[in-house]
Amino acid sequence: MSIVDRLNQSLRKIPTWTIYIVGTAWVVWLFYLAATNRMGPEPINALEREYGELGLKLIVLGLMVTPLRKFTGLNLMKFRRAIGVTAFFVVLAHFLVWALLDVGTIGRGWTEIVKRPYVTVGMASFVMLIPLALTSNNLSIRKLGGATWRKLHKLTYPVALFAVVHYLWLVKGFQIEPFVYLILVIVLLALRQSLPNWRATSAKRTA
Amino acid sequence: MAYRWKNDLSLADITPKSVYLNRRQILAGTAGLGAIGLAGGAQAQDALEPNTLEEIRSYNNYYEFGTGKEDPAQNAHNLDTSDWSVKVDGLVDNPGDYALADLLDGLSVEERIYRFRCVEAWSMVVPWNGIELADILSKVGVQETAKYVAFETVVQPDNMIGVQRRVLDFPYVEGLRLDEAMHPLTIMATGLYDEPLANQNGAPIRLVVPWKYGFKSIKSIVRITLTDQEPPTSWNKANAREYGFYSNVNPTVDHPRWSQATERLIGGGLFAGRQDTLMFNGYPEVASLYEGMDLSVDI
């Protein structure tokens, strides 16, 4: 049995709620570190960044599920919803730290959203995540119909792009990390564009 | 001692060494809160209590050692500060390569408790030990035609892991107008809390201009040049729209990407929120330097 098969077999045994538990525990743990001054002398910004990066990582991981299965056979499909919903809650935590602990007042927050393009873009990414989180259940798939639901969930692509632009836009000088995420997201989105063809040609080949 | 500038913070405002070295533990107990109250005195309400040595040494921007705030503390130990010399050139009477001790010989070190405001909208209060830049400039003899002072940070590529990453065009360079450089608030710091500067704080000698954003206060200086032209400055070269030559702390002029009206005071913890940023970082005595200038244009 190949490594991928063995991995898939053990992954099948892991219940999906593990993702929610680990995600929640991670968010709470980071908050605990920040609240008890274990995240450096400036915990507000540190926590904001930790949540922001974790959210982005989960969004990227969610985007990797399909290409991973297509190209390596590794099947994470059953975790995809949990990854996406967890990403939403982490981004929500990121937003709440920014709104409540950083800018502090609604007036200041609104000014920032309107006036600062990097905040506007981040906010847009967050807002687009809301319908995705709300419809991440079987009832919604049934009500919307598979085609409409899939269309709606293509919002994941602008969500990822906007999140990376948000990151790129806020750092000072030329820094590597946001560019790594940008390239990752572009590659993952490009792979999607070519996936239907790839599948069609490989289907033809096997036929 | 020159005494051209009067400190509005006194020795009583400094947290005693025994307290700052373990403020965290002391804060955990009520007995400690009493001690802080005594040490802080009247200024404590104004939140002008200096940050702890640990805070000042662990939260830094020094891109030659990486872009993370913890990177300088982790990586700066490799910096070689032995046999430090400072090249003084340009429009001066006594140019040359000065051994650091020779450059500072005969000049008095003063304690200056300054607010320190980063362009990223965080701030600290730092008890510097330093020498007025004016004293150093008088010593080397500034010629009449000089209008600006340019500074340069050391480059030790093997010891500074951030240099190869080229986040900025190194060596880091900064500059001041001569009248800014001669202002009694402007110092060259060699220590803080009566200890030599840690490498990540800009050892062995750095500029401190308390009414300007922190990046103007260039670290680990190896060259001082007097010139009649406005010298290039690193962040201005990287992004002129965002970082002007003057870069005075100004709550009414926002950074293009974020507000400068408020700041997060380091050490307040997760729930401290923001405080208002003061014009010229709370040093209104420098306002006369900029009379007739539109500070929303000459950023």
XYZ file of C-alpha atoms in Angstrom:
506
model
C 0.000 0.000 0.000
C 1.356 3.412 -0.932
C 2.029 6.119 1.607
C -0.913 8.143 0.282
C -3.296 5.185 0.657
C -2.064 4.557 4.162
C -2.453 8.265 4.984
C -5.964 8.308 3.545
C -6.847 5.237 5.564
C -5.728 6.794 8.840
C -7.354 10.125 7.920
C -10.661 8.314 7.481
C -10.509 7.346 11.137
C -10.172 10.944 12.324
C -13.571 12.520 13.004
C -14.083 15.959 11.408
C -14.957 17.615 14.697
C -11.280 17.273 15.611
C -10.662 20.299 13.371
C -13.160 22.405 15.344
C -11.719 21.311 18.682
C -8.109 21.951 17.635
C -9.073 25.273 16.006
C -10.952 26.509 19.062
C -8.208 25.356 21.436
C -5.585 27.127 19.301
C -7.550 30.393 19.270
C -8.126 30.235 23.025
C -4.470 29.337 23.665
C -3.217 32.319 21.643
C -5.615 34.593 23.516
C -4.367 33.208 26.835
C -0.744 33.850 25.823
C -1.544 37.434 24.851
C -3.668 38.151 27.925
C -0.955 36.886 30.273
C 1.854 38.872 28.601
C 3.487 35.860 27.029
C 3.290 37.230 23.502
C 5.904 39.955 23.793
C 5.570 43.491 25.110
C 2.920 44.479 22.518
C 0.274 41.753 22.726
C -2.527 43.563 20.862
C -0.672 43.707 17.576
C 0.900 40.290 18.169
C -2.469 38.601 18.715
C -4.003 40.428 15.757
C -1.216 39.099 13.547
C -1.343 35.567 14.960
C -5.075 35.309 14.250
C -4.702 36.947 10.862
C -1.947 34.589 9.726
C -3.717 31.531 11.124
C -6.887 32.534 9.261
C -4.939 32.965 6.029
C -3.215 29.608 6.508
C -6.579 27.870 6.949
C -8.009 29.590 3.864
C -4.980 28.427 1.855
C -5.294 24.922 3.311
C -8.949 24.871 2.263
C -7.933 25.817 -1.272
C -5.365 23.010 -1.303
C -7.850 20.211 -0.679
C -8.996 19.748 -4.281
C -5.594 20.057 -5.993
C -4.046 17.751 -3.373
C -6.587 15.071 -4.212
C -6.200 15.592 -7.942
C -2.431 15.558 -8.050
C -1.351 13.400 -5.121
C -4.447 11.374 -4.300
C -4.375 12.641 -0.714
C -8.011 12.956 0.295
C -8.854 15.712 2.774
C -12.283 16.329 1.261
C -14.232 15.338 4.343
C -12.332 17.989 6.370
C -12.861 20.812 3.896
C -16.026 22.201 5.450
C -14.510 22.097 8.941
C -11.360 23.838 7.655
C -13.453 26.572 6.022
C -15.731 27.142 8.991
C -12.744 27.197 11.360
C -11.058 29.715 9.066
C -14.166 31.908 9.388
C -14.073 31.792 13.189
C -10.347 32.566 13.295
C -10.855 35.534 10.959
C -13.777 36.612 13.169
C -11.408 36.518 16.163
C -8.878 38.544 14.127
C -11.595 41.102 13.373
C -12.777 41.248 17.007
C -9.281 41.826 18.405
C -8.820 44.622 15.885
C -12.249 46.176 16.531
C -12.479 45.820 20.309
C -8.894 45.775 21.599
C -7.026 47.768 18.948
C -9.085 50.609 17.442
C -11.515 50.425 20.342
C -14.361 52.642 19.190
C -16.947 52.115 16.434
C -16.263 55.586 15.025
C -12.526 54.951 14.738
C -13.157 51.481 13.316
C -15.505 52.791 10.643
C -13.049 55.552 9.691
C -10.328 52.941 9.320
C -12.502 50.696 7.141
C -13.457 53.563 4.844
C -10.137 55.381 4.805
C -7.499 52.640 4.785
C -7.487 50.495 1.668
C -5.711 47.622 3.425
C -8.434 47.567 6.066
C -11.157 47.877 3.411
C -9.742 44.896 1.545
C -9.413 42.821 4.721
C -12.923 43.743 5.734
C -14.255 42.752 2.300
C -12.544 39.391 2.623
C -14.155 38.880 6.040
C -17.620 39.940 4.843
C -17.451 37.492 1.930
C -16.633 34.715 4.393
C -19.923 35.263 6.241
C -22.311 33.775 3.610
C -19.851 30.926 3.122
C -19.865 30.088 6.832
C -23.675 30.435 7.016
C -24.213 28.024 4.130
C -21.653 25.442 5.199
C -24.273 22.841 6.099
C -26.169 20.120 4.247
C -29.509 21.917 4.568
C -28.151 24.943 2.682
C -26.729 22.745 -0.068
C -30.142 21.123 -0.491
C -32.028 24.427 -0.391
C -29.690 26.274 -2.734
C -29.122 23.344 -5.025
C -25.643 21.988 -5.759
C -24.934 24.297 -8.690
C -25.914 27.526 -6.921
C -24.115 26.454 -3.768
C -20.917 25.701 -5.686
C -21.178 29.044 -7.443
C -21.604 30.854 -4.136
C -18.644 29.053 -2.647
C -16.397 30.238 -5.483
C -16.325 33.362 -3.280
C -13.476 31.528 -1.562
C -11.190 32.685 -4.397
C -11.664 36.443 -3.891
C -11.634 35.818 -0.128
C -8.133 34.343 -0.427
C -6.895 36.993 -2.856
C -8.231 39.880 -0.768
C -6.732 38.383 2.388
C -3.284 38.214 0.762
C -3.571 41.765 -0.603
C -4.549 42.874 2.914
C -1.342 41.275 4.249
C 0.875 42.626 1.448
C -0.517 46.103 1.944
C 0.111 46.411 5.654
C 3.770 45.390 5.936
C 6.589 47.914 5.732
C 9.248 47.529 3.062
C 9.840 44.418 0.965
C 9.018 41.415 3.140
C 9.043 37.794 2.038
C 6.120 36.179 3.909
C 3.182 37.967 2.238
C 4.722 37.264 -1.177
C 4.980 33.555 -0.341
C 1.249 33.547 0.403
C 0.531 35.542 -2.755
C 2.382 33.019 -4.925
C 0.706 30.098 -3.146
C -2.757 31.547 -3.676
C -2.069 32.422 -7.323
C -0.763 28.901 -7.992
C -3.751 27.331 -6.239
C -6.214 29.464 -8.181
C -4.388 28.837 -11.461
C -4.493 25.084 -10.815
C -8.256 25.409 -10.467
C -8.554 27.113 -13.817
C -6.823 24.179 -15.471
C -8.462 21.451 -13.412
C -11.519 20.767 -15.629
C -9.289 20.344 -18.691
C -6.864 18.224 -16.797
C -9.613 15.969 -15.587
C -11.143 15.755 -19.043
C -7.871 14.855 -20.712
C -6.913 12.321 -18.080
C -10.395 10.798 -18.366
C -9.926 10.540 -22.105
C -6.527 8.984 -21.598
C -7.880 6.287 -19.287
C -10.863 5.656 -21.521
C 26.898 69.485 31.389
C 25.244 71.775 28.895
C 21.812 72.112 30.560
C 20.342 73.755 27.506
C 17.285 71.545 27.836
C 15.306 71.012 31.013
C 13.970 67.517 31.626
C 10.268 67.492 32.526
C 10.741 64.008 33.927
C 12.922 63.685 36.997
C 15.007 60.901 38.505
C 11.996 60.086 40.664
C 10.177 59.058 37.501
C 12.636 56.287 36.785
C 11.626 52.904 37.993
C 14.348 51.737 40.396
C 16.496 48.969 38.968
C 15.263 46.416 41.491
C 11.715 47.188 40.409
C 12.154 47.271 36.646
C 14.179 44.095 36.587
C 11.217 42.157 37.896
C 8.239 44.429 37.511
C 6.139 41.553 36.304
C 6.570 39.573 39.507
C 6.057 42.639 41.662
C 2.887 43.592 39.834
C 1.498 40.211 40.723
C 1.349 41.202 44.397
C -0.363 44.159 46.067
C 2.789 45.079 47.991
C 4.442 45.674 44.616
C 1.709 48.049 43.500
C 2.567 50.264 46.456
C 6.213 50.262 45.433
C 5.339 51.271 41.867
C 3.202 54.099 43.193
C 6.101 55.427 45.258
C 8.581 55.082 42.435
C 6.299 56.562 39.791
C 5.407 59.623 41.850
C 3.105 62.235 40.401
C 3.944 61.341 36.800
C 2.545 57.840 37.163
C -0.974 59.090 36.386
C 0.333 60.552 33.156
C 1.605 57.099 32.202
C 5.137 58.459 31.790
C 6.665 55.660 33.745
C 9.568 54.363 31.640
C 9.198 50.973 30.051
C 11.096 48.113 31.592
C 14.568 47.260 30.369
C 13.175 43.944 29.180
C 10.510 45.657 27.067
C 12.990 48.105 25.579
C 15.359 45.281 24.710
C 12.819 42.821 23.336
C 10.596 44.907 21.029
C 12.682 46.545 18.335
C 12.817 47.537 14.710
C 16.320 46.962 13.373
C 15.825 45.528 9.903
C 19.481 44.526 9.530
C 18.579 41.797 12.041
C 15.198 40.843 10.572
C 11.784 42.432 10.232
C 10.086 40.787 13.230
C 9.959 42.763 16.460
C 11.746 39.926 18.302
C 14.336 39.352 15.568
C 16.816 42.044 16.684
C 16.886 40.719 20.259
C 17.522 37.238 18.880
C 20.070 38.068 16.194
C 21.893 41.212 17.276
C 24.382 39.436 19.564
C 26.542 38.801 16.488
C 27.159 42.506 15.936
C 30.806 43.331 16.565
C 31.012 46.615 18.474
C 34.652 46.311 19.543
C 37.111 48.927 18.263
C 34.242 51.129 17.155
C 35.175 54.187 15.216
C 33.068 56.927 13.693
C 34.104 58.603 10.468
C 33.402 62.318 10.580
C 33.628 64.040 7.223
C 32.178 66.677 4.953
C 31.976 70.319 5.984
C 33.833 70.010 9.292
C 37.019 71.580 10.612
C 38.347 68.359 12.126
C 37.431 65.439 9.878
C 38.757 61.959 10.551
C 38.129 58.486 11.879
C 37.449 58.925 15.566
C 37.686 56.087 18.010
C 34.388 56.228 19.888
C 36.078 57.053 23.189
C 37.984 59.923 21.554
C 34.858 61.345 19.963
C 33.050 61.428 23.295
C 36.061 62.317 25.464
C 35.390 65.292 27.717
C 31.663 65.423 26.877
C 29.118 64.792 29.597
C 26.560 62.006 29.516
C 23.109 63.061 30.648
C 19.989 61.128 31.543
C 17.074 61.885 29.233
C 13.706 60.258 29.786
C 12.030 60.588 26.415
C 8.851 59.401 24.813
C 9.678 57.254 21.797
C 7.022 57.086 19.088
C 7.342 54.589 16.236
C 5.812 55.385 12.839
C 3.924 52.091 13.247
C 1.820 53.770 15.973
C 3.324 52.203 19.069
C 5.339 54.011 21.697
C 7.588 53.592 24.714
C 9.178 55.777 27.356
C 12.950 55.301 27.450
C 15.472 56.559 30.034
C 18.406 57.217 27.696
C 21.944 58.087 28.673
C 23.449 60.282 26.041
C 25.372 63.301 24.925
C 23.869 66.276 23.169
C 24.678 65.988 19.477
C 25.425 69.724 19.533
C 28.379 69.048 21.852
C 29.818 66.457 19.471
C 29.293 68.724 16.472
C 30.970 71.650 18.253
C 33.902 69.391 19.002
C 34.464 68.455 15.355
C 33.784 72.021 14.218
C 30.880 72.607 11.855
C 31.726 74.857 8.927
C 29.467 77.784 8.085
C 28.290 76.335 4.799
C 26.939 73.153 6.409
C 23.151 72.868 6.457
C 22.505 69.190 7.119
C 23.920 66.266 9.056
C 23.909 62.792 7.491
C 24.324 59.567 9.479
C 25.142 56.020 8.451
C 24.646 52.690 10.218
C 27.312 50.001 10.220
C 27.013 47.125 7.736
C 28.450 43.794 8.836
C 26.868 41.382 6.327
C 28.230 38.302 8.090
C 26.833 39.442 11.429
C 23.574 40.996 10.279
C 21.284 38.363 8.822
C 18.780 40.886 7.519
C 21.275 42.659 5.259
C 21.218 40.013 2.517
C 17.419 40.076 2.417
C 17.537 43.645 1.145
C 14.302 44.750 2.808
C 15.906 48.184 2.578
C 18.867 49.524 0.650
C 21.627 49.094 3.240
C 23.597 50.769 4.749
C 20.772 52.477 6.612
C 21.137 56.229 6.297
C 19.410 59.120 8.014
C 19.708 62.855 8.228
C 18.694 66.019 10.040
C 18.675 69.681 9.215
C 21.527 71.341 11.108
C 19.191 73.307 13.412
C 17.395 70.073 14.296
C 20.724 68.400 14.961
C 21.844 71.292 17.172
C 18.603 71.329 19.195
C 19.285 70.471 22.838
C 16.695 67.686 22.732
C 18.742 65.820 20.122
C 21.160 63.393 21.708
C 23.549 60.637 20.779
C 22.692 57.825 23.188
C 25.266 55.397 24.467
C 23.176 53.724 27.119
C 19.831 53.392 28.831
C 18.939 52.670 32.447
C 22.614 53.466 33.122
C 23.708 50.392 31.221
C 25.486 50.320 27.866
C 23.112 50.029 24.917
C 22.178 46.494 23.953
C 23.087 45.750 20.329
C 19.417 45.646 19.319
C 18.995 49.162 20.729
C 21.762 50.485 18.481
C 25.025 49.883 20.339
C 27.425 51.417 20.798
C 26.090 54.831 19.763
C 22.828 55.959 18.208
C 20.853 59.078 17.505
C 17.735 59.952 19.532
C 15.404 62.661 18.182
C 12.370 62.380 20.446
C 9.947 64.541 18.423
C 10.403 62.479 15.266
C 9.240 58.996 14.373
C 11.588 56.329 15.680
C 13.155 55.407 12.348
C 14.844 58.824 12.261
C 16.808 57.834 15.383
C 19.424 55.850 13.463
C 21.333 53.092 15.240
C 24.945 51.883 15.480
C 26.396 54.941 13.773
C 29.726 54.675 11.928
C 29.644 57.873 9.941
C 28.575 61.479 10.450
C 28.753 63.784 7.451
C 28.125 67.517 7.423
C 26.726 68.650 4.097
C 24.975 71.546 2.386
C 22.424 69.298 0.641
C 19.487 67.416 2.103
C 20.911 63.900 2.505
C 19.059 60.783 1.323
C 17.306 58.826 4.081
C 16.547 55.091 3.946
C 12.783 54.951 4.411
C 12.303 57.966 2.193
C 14.274 56.176 -0.539
C 12.126 53.074 -0.045
C 8.817 54.943 -0.154
C 8.861 58.730 -0.424
C 5.076 59.045 -0.282
C 4.944 57.382 3.114
C 8.144 58.563 4.792
C 9.256 62.157 4.477
C 12.622 63.643 5.331
C 11.230 65.416 8.392
C 8.938 62.692 9.753
C 7.952 64.742 12.775
C 5.428 63.038 15.035
C 2.146 64.634 13.966
C -1.258 63.278 15.001
C -2.993 65.365 12.330
C -1.070 63.940 9.379
C -1.813 60.263 8.853
C 0.514 57.747 7.334
C -1.054 56.954 3.930
C -1.961 53.500 5.201
C -2.819 54.098 8.844
C -3.836 56.746 11.366
C -1.211 58.575 13.418
C -3.782 60.129 15.789
C -3.352 57.456 18.445
C -0.712 55.011 19.631
C -0.369 51.838 21.643
C 1.904 52.301 24.628
C 4.087 49.215 24.975
C 3.714 47.341 28.240
C 0.041 48.087 28.811
C -1.053 44.556 28.067
C -3.840 43.212 25.875
C -6.602 45.449 27.220
C -4.815 48.808 27.450
C -6.141 50.215 24.187
C -4.700 53.344 22.608
C -3.704 56.775 23.815
C -3.694 60.049 21.902
C -0.507 60.910 20.052
C 0.872 64.342 20.908
C 2.067 66.964 18.419
C 5.854 66.694 18.123
C 5.432 63.701 20.440
C 4.822 66.081 23.346
C 7.855 68.327 22.696
C 6.211 71.615 21.587
C 9.496 73.487 22.147
C 10.674 72.316 18.713
C 7.734 73.947 16.896
C 9.786 77.087 16.202
C 12.125 75.012 14.009
C 9.297 74.581 11.524
C 7.818 78.072 11.473
C 6.488 78.957 8.046
C 6.482 75.347 6.908
C 3.317 73.458 5.994
C 3.774 70.271 8.012
C 1.068 68.479 6.059
C 3.200 68.905 2.930
C 6.742 68.762 4.336
C 6.186 65.425 6.021
